mmCIF file of C-alpha atoms in Angstrom:
data_model
loop_
_atom_site.group_PDB
_atom_site.id
_atom_site.type_symbol
_atom_site.label_atom_id
_atom_site.label_comp_id
_atom_site.label_asym_id
_atom_site.label_seq_id
_atom_site.Cartn_x
_atom_site.Cartn_y
_atom_site.Cartn_z
ATOM 1 C CA MET A 30 34.991 17.756 1.481
ATOM 2 C CA GLU A 31 33.183 18.831 -1.662
ATOM 3 C CA LYS A 32 31.675 22.271 -2.002
ATOM 4 C CA SER A 33 28.030 22.381 -1.007
ATOM 5 C CA GLY A 34 26.942 24.228 -4.132
ATOM 6 C CA SER A 35 23.347 25.425 -4.128
ATOM 7 C CA SER A 36 21.952 22.768 -1.788
ATOM 8 C CA LYS A 37 19.451 24.449 0.531
ATOM 9 C CA LEU A 38 18.185 22.563 3.532
ATOM 10 C CA ASN A 39 15.353 22.744 6.012
ATOM 11 C CA VAL A 40 17.282 22.548 9.290
ATOM 12 C CA ALA A 41 15.973 22.057 12.828
ATOM 13 C CA ILE A 42 18.088 22.657 15.918
ATOM 14 C CA ILE A 43 17.133 21.231 19.307
ATOM 15 C CA HIS A 44 18.749 22.951 22.282
ATOM 16 C CA PRO A 45 17.706 22.521 25.947
ATOM 17 C CA ASP A 46 17.661 26.147 27.185
ATOM 18 C CA LEU A 47 18.301 29.145 24.937
ATOM 19 C CA GLY A 48 19.990 31.361 27.541
ATOM 20 C CA ILE A 49 23.255 33.316 27.289
ATOM 21 C CA GLY A 50 26.015 30.772 27.951
ATOM 22 C CA GLY A 51 28.806 29.553 25.689
ATOM 23 C CA ALA A 52 26.770 26.597 24.392
ATOM 24 C CA GLU A 53 23.925 28.955 23.521
ATOM 25 C CA ARG A 54 26.334 31.313 21.761
ATOM 26 C CA LEU A 55 27.450 28.434 19.562
ATOM 27 C CA ILE A 56 23.875 27.478 18.685
ATOM 28 C CA VAL A 57 22.976 31.061 17.841
ATOM 29 C CA ASP A 58 26.075 31.382 15.651
ATOM 30 C CA ALA A 59 25.202 28.081 13.976
ATOM 31 C CA ALA A 60 21.664 29.235 13.231
ATOM 32 C CA VAL A 61 22.797 32.626 11.904
ATOM 33 C CA GLU A 62 25.513 31.136 9.707
ATOM 34 C CA LEU A 63 23.289 28.394 8.303
ATOM 35 C CA ALA A 64 20.653 31.003 7.481
ATOM 36 C CA SER A 65 23.322 33.087 5.722
ATOM 37 C CA HIS A 66 24.041 30.052 3.508
ATOM 38 C CA GLY A 67 20.407 30.054 2.401
ATOM 39 C CA HIS A 68 19.124 27.284 4.651
ATOM 40 C CA LYS A 69 15.811 27.616 6.491
ATOM 41 C CA VAL A 70 16.605 27.298 10.191
ATOM 42 C CA HIS A 71 14.245 26.640 13.091
ATOM 43 C CA VAL A 72 15.433 26.378 16.707
ATOM 44 C CA PHE A 73 13.350 24.348 19.175
ATOM 45 C CA THR A 74 13.956 24.717 22.906
ATOM 46 C CA SER A 75 12.257 24.310 26.276
ATOM 47 C CA HIS A 76 13.105 27.811 27.509
ATOM 48 C CA HIS A 77 13.679 31.187 25.851
ATOM 49 C CA ASP A 78 13.484 34.277 28.057
ATOM 50 C CA LYS A 79 13.252 37.261 25.699
ATOM 51 C CA THR A 80 14.697 39.516 28.418
ATOM 52 C CA ARG A 81 17.742 37.285 28.921
ATOM 53 C CA CYS A 82 18.926 35.978 25.572
ATOM 54 C CA PHE A 83 21.200 36.761 22.657
ATOM 55 C CA GLU A 84 19.777 39.509 20.461
ATOM 56 C CA GLU A 85 19.940 37.351 17.314
ATOM 57 C CA THR A 86 17.230 35.061 18.718
ATOM 58 C CA LEU A 87 14.809 38.009 18.480
ATOM 59 C CA SER A 88 15.938 39.339 15.110
ATOM 60 C CA GLY A 89 13.932 37.015 12.855
ATOM 61 C CA ILE A 90 17.026 35.624 11.128
ATOM 62 C CA PHE A 91 15.795 32.209 12.257
ATOM 63 C CA SER A 92 12.669 30.960 14.012
ATOM 64 C CA VAL A 93 12.523 30.019 17.695
ATOM 65 C CA THR A 94 9.757 27.828 19.112
ATOM 66 C CA VAL A 95 9.408 26.899 22.786
ATOM 67 C CA TYR A 96 7.765 23.729 24.050
ATOM 68 C CA GLY A 97 7.613 22.576 27.660
ATOM 69 C CA SER A 98 8.599 25.737 29.512
ATOM 70 C CA PHE A 99 6.236 24.603 32.272
ATOM 71 C CA LEU A 100 8.307 21.466 32.916
ATOM 72 C CA PRO A 101 10.621 21.635 35.968
ATOM 73 C CA ARG A 102 14.414 21.970 35.692
ATOM 74 C CA HIS A 103 14.810 20.001 38.923
ATOM 75 C CA ILE A 104 12.799 18.356 41.694
ATOM 76 C CA PHE A 105 13.776 19.898 45.025
ATOM 77 C CA TYR A 106 17.171 20.758 43.489
ATOM 78 C CA ARG A 107 17.720 17.140 42.510
ATOM 79 C CA LEU A 108 17.210 14.971 39.418
ATOM 80 C CA HIS A 109 18.538 17.673 37.066
ATOM 81 C CA ALA A 110 19.555 15.148 34.394
ATOM 82 C CA VAL A 111 16.197 13.370 34.383
ATOM 83 C CA CYS A 112 14.369 16.686 34.130
ATOM 84 C CA ALA A 113 16.623 17.768 31.260
ATOM 85 C CA TYR A 114 15.884 14.509 29.450
ATOM 86 C CA ILE A 115 12.138 14.919 29.954
ATOM 87 C CA ARG A 116 12.177 18.512 28.690
ATOM 88 C CA CYS A 117 14.174 17.646 25.570
ATOM 89 C CA ILE A 118 12.044 14.597 24.801
ATOM 90 C CA PHE A 119 8.942 16.776 25.102
ATOM 91 C CA VAL A 120 10.477 19.313 22.703
ATOM 92 C CA ALA A 121 11.357 16.571 20.204
ATOM 93 C CA VAL A 122 7.890 14.976 20.363
ATOM 94 C CA CYS A 123 6.165 18.327 19.804
ATOM 95 C CA MET A 124 8.472 19.131 16.919
ATOM 96 C CA MET A 125 7.711 15.796 15.250
ATOM 97 C CA LEU A 126 3.965 16.158 15.798
ATOM 98 C CA PHE A 127 3.466 19.760 14.742
ATOM 99 C CA TRP A 128 6.087 20.361 12.075
ATOM 100 C CA ARG A 129 6.836 18.755 8.749
ATOM 101 C CA SER A 130 9.987 16.756 8.264
ATOM 102 C CA PHE A 131 13.370 18.475 8.296
ATOM 103 C CA ASP A 132 16.290 17.546 6.065
ATOM 104 C CA VAL A 133 18.748 17.624 8.961
ATOM 105 C CA ILE A 134 18.270 17.969 12.704
ATOM 106 C CA LEU A 135 21.147 19.338 14.759
ATOM 107 C CA VAL A 136 20.853 18.080 18.343
ATOM 108 C CA ASP A 137 22.811 19.947 20.968
ATOM 109 C CA GLN A 138 23.982 18.544 24.325
ATOM 110 C CA VAL A 139 21.203 16.003 25.082
ATOM 111 C CA SER A 140 21.548 12.846 22.970
ATOM 112 C CA VAL A 141 18.568 10.948 24.396
ATOM 113 C CA VAL A 142 16.247 12.392 21.724
ATOM 114 C CA ILE A 143 18.266 10.980 18.815
ATOM 115 C CA PRO A 144 16.587 7.510 18.661
ATOM 116 C CA LEU A 145 13.198 9.235 18.726
ATOM 117 C CA LEU A 146 14.142 11.480 15.822
ATOM 118 C CA LYS A 147 15.528 8.522 13.873
ATOM 119 C CA LEU A 148 12.112 6.821 13.903
ATOM 120 C CA LYS A 149 11.650 8.698 10.644
ATOM 121 C CA LYS A 150 14.040 6.780 8.417
ATOM 122 C CA SER A 151 14.708 9.734 6.156
ATOM 123 C CA THR A 152 15.753 12.013 9.020
ATOM 124 C CA LYS A 153 19.454 12.810 9.295
ATOM 125 C CA VAL A 154 20.695 13.718 12.755
ATOM 126 C CA VAL A 155 23.906 15.538 13.678
ATOM 127 C CA PHE A 156 24.838 15.585 17.355
ATOM 128 C CA TYR A 157 27.080 18.289 18.808
ATOM 129 C CA CYS A 158 28.825 16.943 21.908
ATOM 130 C CA HIS A 159 30.308 19.703 24.044
ATOM 131 C CA PHE A 160 31.633 17.118 26.505
ATOM 132 C CA PRO A 161 30.493 13.690 27.773
ATOM 133 C CA ASP A 162 27.824 14.410 30.379
ATOM 134 C CA LEU A 163 28.816 11.403 32.479
ATOM 135 C CA LEU A 164 32.124 13.173 33.213
ATOM 136 C CA LEU A 165 30.353 16.356 34.239
ATOM 137 C CA ALA A 166 27.897 14.661 36.599
ATOM 138 C CA GLN A 167 28.689 13.923 40.218
ATOM 139 C CA HIS A 168 29.147 10.265 41.169
ATOM 140 C CA THR A 169 30.138 10.980 44.775
ATOM 141 C CA THR A 170 27.692 8.760 46.669
ATOM 142 C CA LEU A 171 26.327 5.259 46.149
ATOM 143 C CA LEU A 172 22.855 6.656 45.492
ATOM 144 C CA ARG A 173 24.205 9.071 42.873
ATOM 145 C CA ARG A 174 26.164 6.278 41.187
ATOM 146 C CA ILE A 175 23.073 4.064 41.011
ATOM 147 C CA TYR A 176 21.013 6.994 39.706
ATOM 148 C CA ARG A 177 23.584 7.737 36.998
ATOM 149 C CA ILE A 178 24.033 4.145 35.705
ATOM 150 C CA PRO A 179 21.069 4.134 33.262
ATOM 151 C CA ILE A 180 21.671 7.779 32.285
ATOM 152 C CA ASP A 181 25.341 7.150 31.499
ATOM 153 C CA LEU A 182 24.521 4.033 29.492
ATOM 154 C CA LEU A 183 21.840 5.897 27.569
ATOM 155 C CA GLU A 184 24.249 8.688 26.730
ATOM 156 C CA GLU A 185 26.713 6.416 24.957
ATOM 157 C CA LYS A 186 24.082 4.286 23.206
ATOM 158 C CA THR A 187 22.036 7.228 21.931
ATOM 159 C CA THR A 188 25.076 9.261 20.894
ATOM 160 C CA GLY A 189 26.215 6.438 18.644
ATOM 161 C CA ILE A 190 22.943 6.488 16.677
ATOM 162 C CA ALA A 191 23.621 9.954 15.220
ATOM 163 C CA ASP A 192 24.589 10.156 11.553
ATOM 164 C CA LEU A 193 27.443 12.478 12.473
ATOM 165 C CA ILE A 194 28.987 13.522 15.782
ATOM 166 C CA LEU A 195 30.729 16.864 16.167
ATOM 167 C CA VAL A 196 32.853 18.013 19.117
ATOM 168 C CA ASN A 197 34.217 21.427 20.033
ATOM 169 C CA SER A 198 37.951 20.689 20.353
ATOM 170 C CA LYS A 199 40.659 18.076 19.946
ATOM 171 C CA PHE A 200 40.696 17.868 23.754
ATOM 172 C CA THR A 201 37.015 16.873 23.744
ATOM 173 C CA ALA A 202 37.602 14.434 20.868
ATOM 174 C CA SER A 203 40.308 12.605 22.840
ATOM 175 C CA THR A 204 38.104 12.597 25.936
ATOM 176 C CA PHE A 205 35.212 11.249 23.849
ATOM 177 C CA ALA A 206 37.370 8.317 22.679
ATOM 178 C CA ARG A 207 38.522 7.479 26.220
ATOM 179 C CA THR A 208 35.036 7.782 27.687
ATOM 180 C CA PHE A 209 32.910 6.070 25.055
ATOM 181 C CA LYS A 210 35.149 3.047 24.545
ATOM 182 C CA GLY A 211 32.382 1.048 22.858
ATOM 183 C CA LEU A 212 31.815 3.695 20.187
ATOM 184 C CA ASN A 213 35.529 4.100 19.681
ATOM 185 C CA ALA A 214 35.934 0.321 19.248
ATOM 186 C CA PHE A 215 33.309 0.421 16.491
ATOM 187 C CA GLY A 216 35.258 3.126 14.693
ATOM 188 C CA ILE A 217 32.886 5.972 15.546
ATOM 189 C CA ARG A 218 35.033 9.105 15.538
ATOM 190 C CA PRO A 219 33.714 12.620 16.107
ATOM 191 C CA ALA A 220 34.755 15.470 13.832
ATOM 192 C CA VAL A 221 36.127 18.652 15.404
ATOM 193 C CA LEU A 222 34.172 21.834 14.707
ATOM 194 C CA TYR A 223 35.584 24.746 16.676
ATOM 195 C CA PRO A 224 33.142 27.380 17.914
ATOM 196 C CA ALA A 225 33.822 30.871 16.635
ATOM 197 C CA VAL A 226 33.176 34.563 17.135
ATOM 198 C CA ASN A 227 31.878 37.299 14.864
ATOM 199 C CA LEU A 228 34.713 39.790 14.515
ATOM 200 C CA ASP A 229 32.304 42.518 13.450
ATOM 201 C CA GLN A 230 30.811 42.522 16.957
ATOM 202 C CA PHE A 231 34.137 43.427 18.531
ATOM 203 C CA LYS A 232 35.781 46.759 17.780
ATOM 204 C CA GLU A 233 39.352 47.737 18.487
ATOM 205 C CA PRO A 234 39.482 49.631 21.823
ATOM 206 C CA ASN A 235 39.729 53.424 21.964
ATOM 207 C CA SER A 236 40.971 53.526 25.555
ATOM 208 C CA ILE A 237 42.281 51.019 28.068
ATOM 209 C CA LYS A 238 41.807 50.928 31.829
ATOM 210 C CA LEU A 239 44.298 49.089 34.007
ATOM 211 C CA ASN A 240 41.796 46.538 35.259
ATOM 212 C CA PHE A 241 41.090 42.857 34.704
ATOM 213 C CA LEU A 242 37.895 41.256 33.472
ATOM 214 C CA SER A 243 36.529 37.783 34.119
ATOM 215 C CA ILE A 244 33.537 36.538 32.112
ATOM 216 C CA ASN A 245 31.982 33.246 33.176
ATOM 217 C CA ARG A 246 28.712 31.850 34.383
ATOM 218 C CA PHE A 247 28.515 31.909 38.167
ATOM 219 C CA GLU A 248 29.076 28.165 38.536
ATOM 220 C CA ARG A 249 31.660 26.489 40.770
ATOM 221 C CA LYS A 250 33.237 24.564 37.893
ATOM 222 C CA LYS A 251 34.270 27.917 36.414
ATOM 223 C CA ASN A 252 36.748 28.355 39.294
ATOM 224 C CA ILE A 253 36.137 32.113 39.521
ATOM 225 C CA GLU A 254 37.653 32.231 43.007
ATOM 226 C CA LEU A 255 41.020 31.879 41.263
ATOM 227 C CA ALA A 256 40.537 35.340 39.714
ATOM 228 C CA ILE A 257 39.711 36.862 43.100
ATOM 229 C CA SER A 258 42.662 35.267 44.886
ATOM 230 C CA ALA A 259 45.057 36.171 42.060
ATOM 231 C CA PHE A 260 43.842 39.767 42.087
ATOM 232 C CA ALA A 261 44.338 39.936 45.852
ATOM 233 C CA MET A 262 47.873 38.569 45.500
ATOM 234 C CA LEU A 263 48.595 41.033 42.706
ATOM 235 C CA GLN A 264 48.202 43.922 45.127
ATOM 236 C CA ASN A 265 51.210 42.591 47.054
ATOM 237 C CA LEU A 266 53.412 42.821 43.950
ATOM 238 C CA ALA A 267 53.703 46.609 44.168
ATOM 239 C CA CYS A 268 51.325 47.243 41.273
ATOM 240 C CA ASP A 269 50.346 50.783 42.241
ATOM 241 C CA GLU A 270 48.726 51.425 38.852
ATOM 242 C CA LEU A 271 46.162 48.657 39.353
ATOM 243 C CA GLN A 272 42.594 49.923 39.244
ATOM 244 C CA GLY A 273 40.286 46.985 39.869
ATOM 245 C CA ALA A 274 38.712 43.729 38.772
ATOM 246 C CA ILE A 275 35.338 43.105 37.153
ATOM 247 C CA LEU A 276 33.629 39.728 37.440
ATOM 248 C CA ASP A 277 30.847 39.474 34.889
ATOM 249 C CA GLY A 278 28.834 36.301 34.541
ATOM 250 C CA GLY A 279 25.675 34.615 33.405
ATOM 251 C CA TYR A 280 23.291 34.518 36.349
ATOM 252 C CA ASP A 281 19.942 32.800 36.598
ATOM 253 C CA LYS A 282 18.064 33.202 39.867
ATOM 254 C CA ARG A 283 16.211 29.972 39.079
ATOM 255 C CA LEU A 284 19.471 28.094 39.630
ATOM 256 C CA ARG A 285 20.445 27.590 43.238
ATOM 257 C CA GLU A 286 24.133 27.191 42.372
ATOM 258 C CA ASN A 287 24.221 30.601 40.679
ATOM 259 C CA VAL A 288 22.747 32.255 43.750
ATOM 260 C CA ASP A 289 24.917 30.431 46.284
ATOM 261 C CA TYR A 290 28.167 30.701 44.350
ATOM 262 C CA LEU A 291 27.841 34.441 43.777
ATOM 263 C CA GLU A 292 27.455 34.928 47.527
ATOM 264 C CA GLU A 293 30.498 32.711 48.147
ATOM 265 C CA LEU A 294 32.573 34.834 45.762
ATOM 266 C CA LYS A 295 31.476 38.049 47.430
ATOM 267 C CA ASP A 296 32.415 36.576 50.817
ATOM 268 C CA LEU A 297 35.845 35.588 49.454
ATOM 269 C CA ALA A 298 36.461 39.104 48.146
ATOM 270 C CA GLN A 299 35.539 40.423 51.587
ATOM 271 C CA ARG A 300 37.952 38.038 53.330
ATOM 272 C CA GLU A 301 40.728 38.933 50.892
ATOM 273 C CA GLY A 302 40.189 42.608 51.681
ATOM 274 C CA ILE A 303 39.415 43.614 48.089
ATOM 275 C CA SER A 304 35.633 43.840 48.058
ATOM 276 C CA ASP A 305 35.844 47.574 47.338
ATOM 277 C CA ARG A 306 37.915 46.891 44.203
ATOM 278 C CA VAL A 307 35.904 43.989 42.765
ATOM 279 C CA ASN A 308 32.740 44.713 40.813
ATOM 280 C CA PHE A 309 30.257 41.869 40.310
ATOM 281 C CA ILE A 310 27.984 42.157 37.265
ATOM 282 C CA THR A 311 25.258 39.633 36.434
ATOM 283 C CA SER A 312 23.939 38.790 32.973
ATOM 284 C CA CYS A 313 24.840 41.996 31.169
ATOM 285 C CA SER A 314 23.768 42.549 27.572
ATOM 286 C CA THR A 315 26.003 41.822 24.600
ATOM 287 C CA SER A 316 26.722 45.523 24.087
ATOM 288 C CA GLU A 317 27.594 45.970 27.770
ATOM 289 C CA ARG A 318 29.885 42.933 27.666
ATOM 290 C CA ASN A 319 31.614 44.250 24.567
ATOM 291 C CA ALA A 320 32.153 47.609 26.268
ATOM 292 C CA LEU A 321 33.762 45.860 29.236
ATOM 293 C CA LEU A 322 36.004 43.902 26.872
ATOM 294 C CA SER A 323 36.992 47.070 25.056
ATOM 295 C CA GLU A 324 38.046 48.878 28.228
ATOM 296 C CA CYS A 325 39.911 46.200 30.192
ATOM 297 C CA LEU A 326 43.624 45.497 30.096
ATOM 298 C CA CYS A 327 43.299 41.720 29.994
ATOM 299 C CA VAL A 328 40.784 38.899 30.405
ATOM 300 C CA LEU A 329 41.182 36.213 33.061
ATOM 301 C CA TYR A 330 39.796 32.799 32.138
ATOM 302 C CA THR A 331 39.846 30.514 35.171
ATOM 303 C CA PRO A 332 38.143 27.134 34.399
ATOM 304 C CA LYS A 333 40.422 24.096 34.549
ATOM 305 C CA ASP A 334 40.176 21.483 31.764
ATOM 306 C CA GLU A 335 37.591 23.597 29.972
ATOM 307 C CA HIS A 336 36.210 21.689 26.987
ATOM 308 C CA PHE A 337 36.664 24.666 24.685
ATOM 309 C CA GLY A 338 35.877 28.114 26.085
ATOM 310 C CA ILE A 339 34.280 30.843 23.947
ATOM 311 C CA VAL A 340 35.327 33.717 26.234
ATOM 312 C CA PRO A 341 39.019 33.589 25.208
ATOM 313 C CA LEU A 342 37.931 33.955 21.574
ATOM 314 C CA GLU A 343 35.740 36.952 22.389
ATOM 315 C CA ALA A 344 38.573 38.539 24.361
ATOM 316 C CA MET A 345 41.118 38.039 21.588
ATOM 317 C CA ALA A 346 38.647 39.351 19.004
ATOM 318 C CA SER A 347 38.490 42.476 21.189
ATOM 319 C CA CYS A 348 42.282 42.877 20.976
ATOM 320 C CA LYS A 349 42.779 41.641 24.536
ATOM 321 C CA PRO A 350 45.323 39.093 25.743
ATOM 322 C CA VAL A 351 43.973 36.216 27.825
ATOM 323 C CA ILE A 352 45.423 34.617 30.946
ATOM 324 C CA ALA A 353 44.030 31.089 31.185
ATOM 325 C CA CYS A 354 44.724 27.690 32.704
ATOM 326 C CA ASN A 355 47.184 25.559 30.779
ATOM 327 C CA SER A 356 44.693 22.770 30.056
ATOM 328 C CA GLY A 357 41.725 21.874 27.890
ATOM 329 C CA GLY A 358 40.435 23.973 25.017
ATOM 330 C CA PRO A 359 42.419 27.180 25.748
ATOM 331 C CA VAL A 360 45.613 25.296 24.894
ATOM 332 C CA GLU A 361 44.233 25.032 21.332
ATOM 333 C CA THR A 362 43.085 28.653 21.039
ATOM 334 C CA ILE A 363 45.648 30.770 22.931
ATOM 335 C CA LYS A 364 49.214 31.182 21.684
ATOM 336 C CA ASN A 365 51.241 31.224 24.882
ATOM 337 C CA GLY A 366 53.387 34.346 25.114
ATOM 338 C CA VAL A 367 51.897 35.707 21.892
ATOM 339 C CA THR A 368 48.149 36.213 22.420
ATOM 340 C CA GLY A 369 48.161 35.621 26.183
ATOM 341 C CA PHE A 370 49.566 33.402 28.901
ATOM 342 C CA LEU A 371 48.783 29.779 29.761
ATOM 343 C CA CYS A 372 49.391 29.275 33.480
ATOM 344 C CA ASP A 373 49.103 26.696 36.201
ATOM 345 C CA PRO A 374 45.718 27.181 37.921
ATOM 346 C CA SER A 375 47.216 28.878 40.983
ATOM 347 C CA PRO A 376 46.777 32.460 42.276
ATOM 348 C CA ARG A 377 50.565 32.927 42.221
ATOM 349 C CA ASP A 378 51.030 31.995 38.553
ATOM 350 C CA PHE A 379 48.018 34.037 37.467
ATOM 351 C CA SER A 380 49.112 37.064 39.495
ATOM 352 C CA LEU A 381 52.653 36.951 38.057
ATOM 353 C CA ALA A 382 51.237 36.980 34.521
ATOM 354 C CA MET A 383 48.875 39.808 35.464
ATOM 355 C CA ALA A 384 51.789 41.797 36.903
ATOM 356 C CA LYS A 385 53.684 41.608 33.602
ATOM 357 C CA LEU A 386 50.813 43.311 31.805
ATOM 358 C CA ILE A 387 50.247 45.920 34.496
ATOM 359 C CA GLN A 388 53.920 46.865 34.476
ATOM 360 C CA LYS A 389 54.109 46.847 30.660
ATOM 361 C CA PRO A 390 50.758 47.911 29.179
ATOM 362 C CA GLU A 391 52.414 48.153 25.770
ATOM 363 C CA MET A 392 52.935 44.359 25.976
ATOM 364 C CA ALA A 393 49.191 43.912 26.443
ATOM 365 C CA GLU A 394 48.499 46.119 23.427
ATOM 366 C CA GLY A 395 50.923 44.165 21.232
ATOM 367 C CA MET A 396 49.478 40.843 22.335
ATOM 368 C CA GLY A 397 45.996 42.193 21.667
ATOM 369 C CA ARG A 398 46.834 43.023 18.058
ATOM 370 C CA GLU A 399 48.260 39.537 17.539
ATOM 371 C CA ALA A 400 45.188 38.042 19.214
ATOM 372 C CA ARG A 401 42.697 39.680 16.855
ATOM 373 C CA LEU A 402 44.713 38.591 13.820
ATOM 374 C CA HIS A 403 44.789 35.036 15.222
ATOM 375 C CA ILE A 404 40.992 34.992 15.586
ATOM 376 C CA ALA A 405 40.463 36.378 12.090
ATOM 377 C CA GLN A 406 42.623 33.638 10.625
ATOM 378 C CA SER A 407 41.390 30.626 12.596
ATOM 379 C CA PHE A 408 38.187 31.223 14.568
ATOM 380 C CA SER A 409 35.864 33.490 12.594
ATOM 381 C CA THR A 410 32.147 32.736 12.283
ATOM 382 C CA LYS A 411 32.600 32.616 8.513
ATOM 383 C CA THR A 412 35.049 29.730 8.826
ATOM 384 C CA PHE A 413 32.778 28.016 11.362
ATOM 385 C CA GLY A 414 29.731 28.508 9.148
ATOM 386 C CA ASN A 415 31.420 27.160 6.043
ATOM 387 C CA HIS A 416 32.498 23.998 7.834
ATOM 388 C CA LEU A 417 29.105 23.448 9.489
ATOM 389 C CA ASP A 418 27.299 24.054 6.208
ATOM 390 C CA GLN A 419 29.435 21.436 4.492
ATOM 391 C CA TYR A 420 28.942 18.883 7.258
ATOM 392 C CA LEU A 421 25.148 19.243 7.117
ATOM 393 C CA VAL A 422 24.970 19.173 3.328
ATOM 394 C CA ASP A 423 27.128 16.044 3.222
ATOM 395 C CA VAL A 424 24.961 14.336 5.855
ATOM 396 C CA ALA A 425 21.792 15.246 3.949
ATOM 397 C CA ARG A 426 23.286 13.721 0.814
ATOM 398 C CA GLY A 427 24.153 10.599 2.734
ATOM 399 C CA LYS A 428 27.868 10.981 2.199
ATOM 400 C CA LYS A 429 30.274 9.076 4.396
ATOM 401 C CA GLU A 430 33.546 10.456 5.682
#
C-alpha cells in the first residue's frame, strides 16, 4: 500500500456498547491511533457507562456520543440480536440526522447499518468483522432456527455492501470464507488487521507471586471452568509453592449470563475444594488489571476456538507467558514453548503446563522476556494504527486492493 501522506479524514466509528471487553479495547485503540495520525475521530454508541469504561473514552482524545441508551438489550432475556440491530440502527439514524457527512465510517460488529449508511453515495464504509454472528448464535431449537433465518441472511447481504471488510485473524478470515460462501464466490475477501496492545501501558514486573491469573468476561463461551479445574488438579501434582488463582473478568449485572455464570464458577470452586484459594474479581480498572498482570506467574487463557483474543497480547506485553487452547487466534499470537504453551482444552494438559512454570519460575521469566519482545515486534498499537490508517485513507481515495 502507498503511504497515506498528509491525508486527514473525518472518521466516525459505530460500536454497539462501549464497555470494557476485547472488542471495545480494539475500538478504543483504533480511535486513539487514528487521532494520533491527525484524523478527527467520533465514536457513536448506544451505551457508555463512564464508571465502567476504558479511561481513553473520557480523555478527550476522541469524541463519544450516545444515542438510544433507553432501548432494551433484550426482551425478557430473549431477542438479543433483534434488540442489538434496533439499537445500532437508531445510532446510525441519529448520526446521519444530526452530524455532517464523514469521510469514512468504521462499523464494528453489527453490519445491518451498512446499507443505511451507504444511502449517501459519497460515504465510504469499512466493516470490522470479529466473527460471523450466525456462528455465535444458538440454533438449537426449531423456533430459534426460524428466528435466525432472516438475521443470518441479513448479516451476509449487508456485510458484502461494505467498501472494505477487515477481520481480526487468519482464523477468522478462513471462517468468513467458509461461512459466507456467496461473498467468497464473488471474490469478496476480508483483509486481516490484528488487534494490538500499547506496550507503554505494561511495565516489566518488579516482583512475581506464584499464582495464576485468568482474565475473561464472565460468559460461558470463555470456558473459565477449565482454569478452575486445572488449578484444582495442579494441587495434586505436589506443587507446594503454589499460592492461588485469580479470576478477573468483565461483569455487567444487566446481563443475566454474567450473573448466573459467576455463581456457577463459585460453586465449581467450592466443589473442587479450592474456594479459599480462588479470588474472583469483577470489572477491575485498567490500572488494577495491569497490577494483577505484573504480579502473577502466568496467564491462563481458556476459550476454545477464540477468534483472536486480546488478553494473551496484554499478558505477553506484561512479560508473562500464556497457557492457552491450541486453536483459533492464540495459535497466531503465541509461540508455543517460547512465549507460552498451546494445550488441548483439558484440565490435565493445562495443569501439566502450569506445573512446569511453578517448578521452574526462571522458565516463566525467560518466556516473559521473549513474549514482550514478540509483542513489540508484531502486535504494537503503532503497527496496528499504521495499517488501519492506510486502509481508511485508501478507502477514502477510492483505491481498490
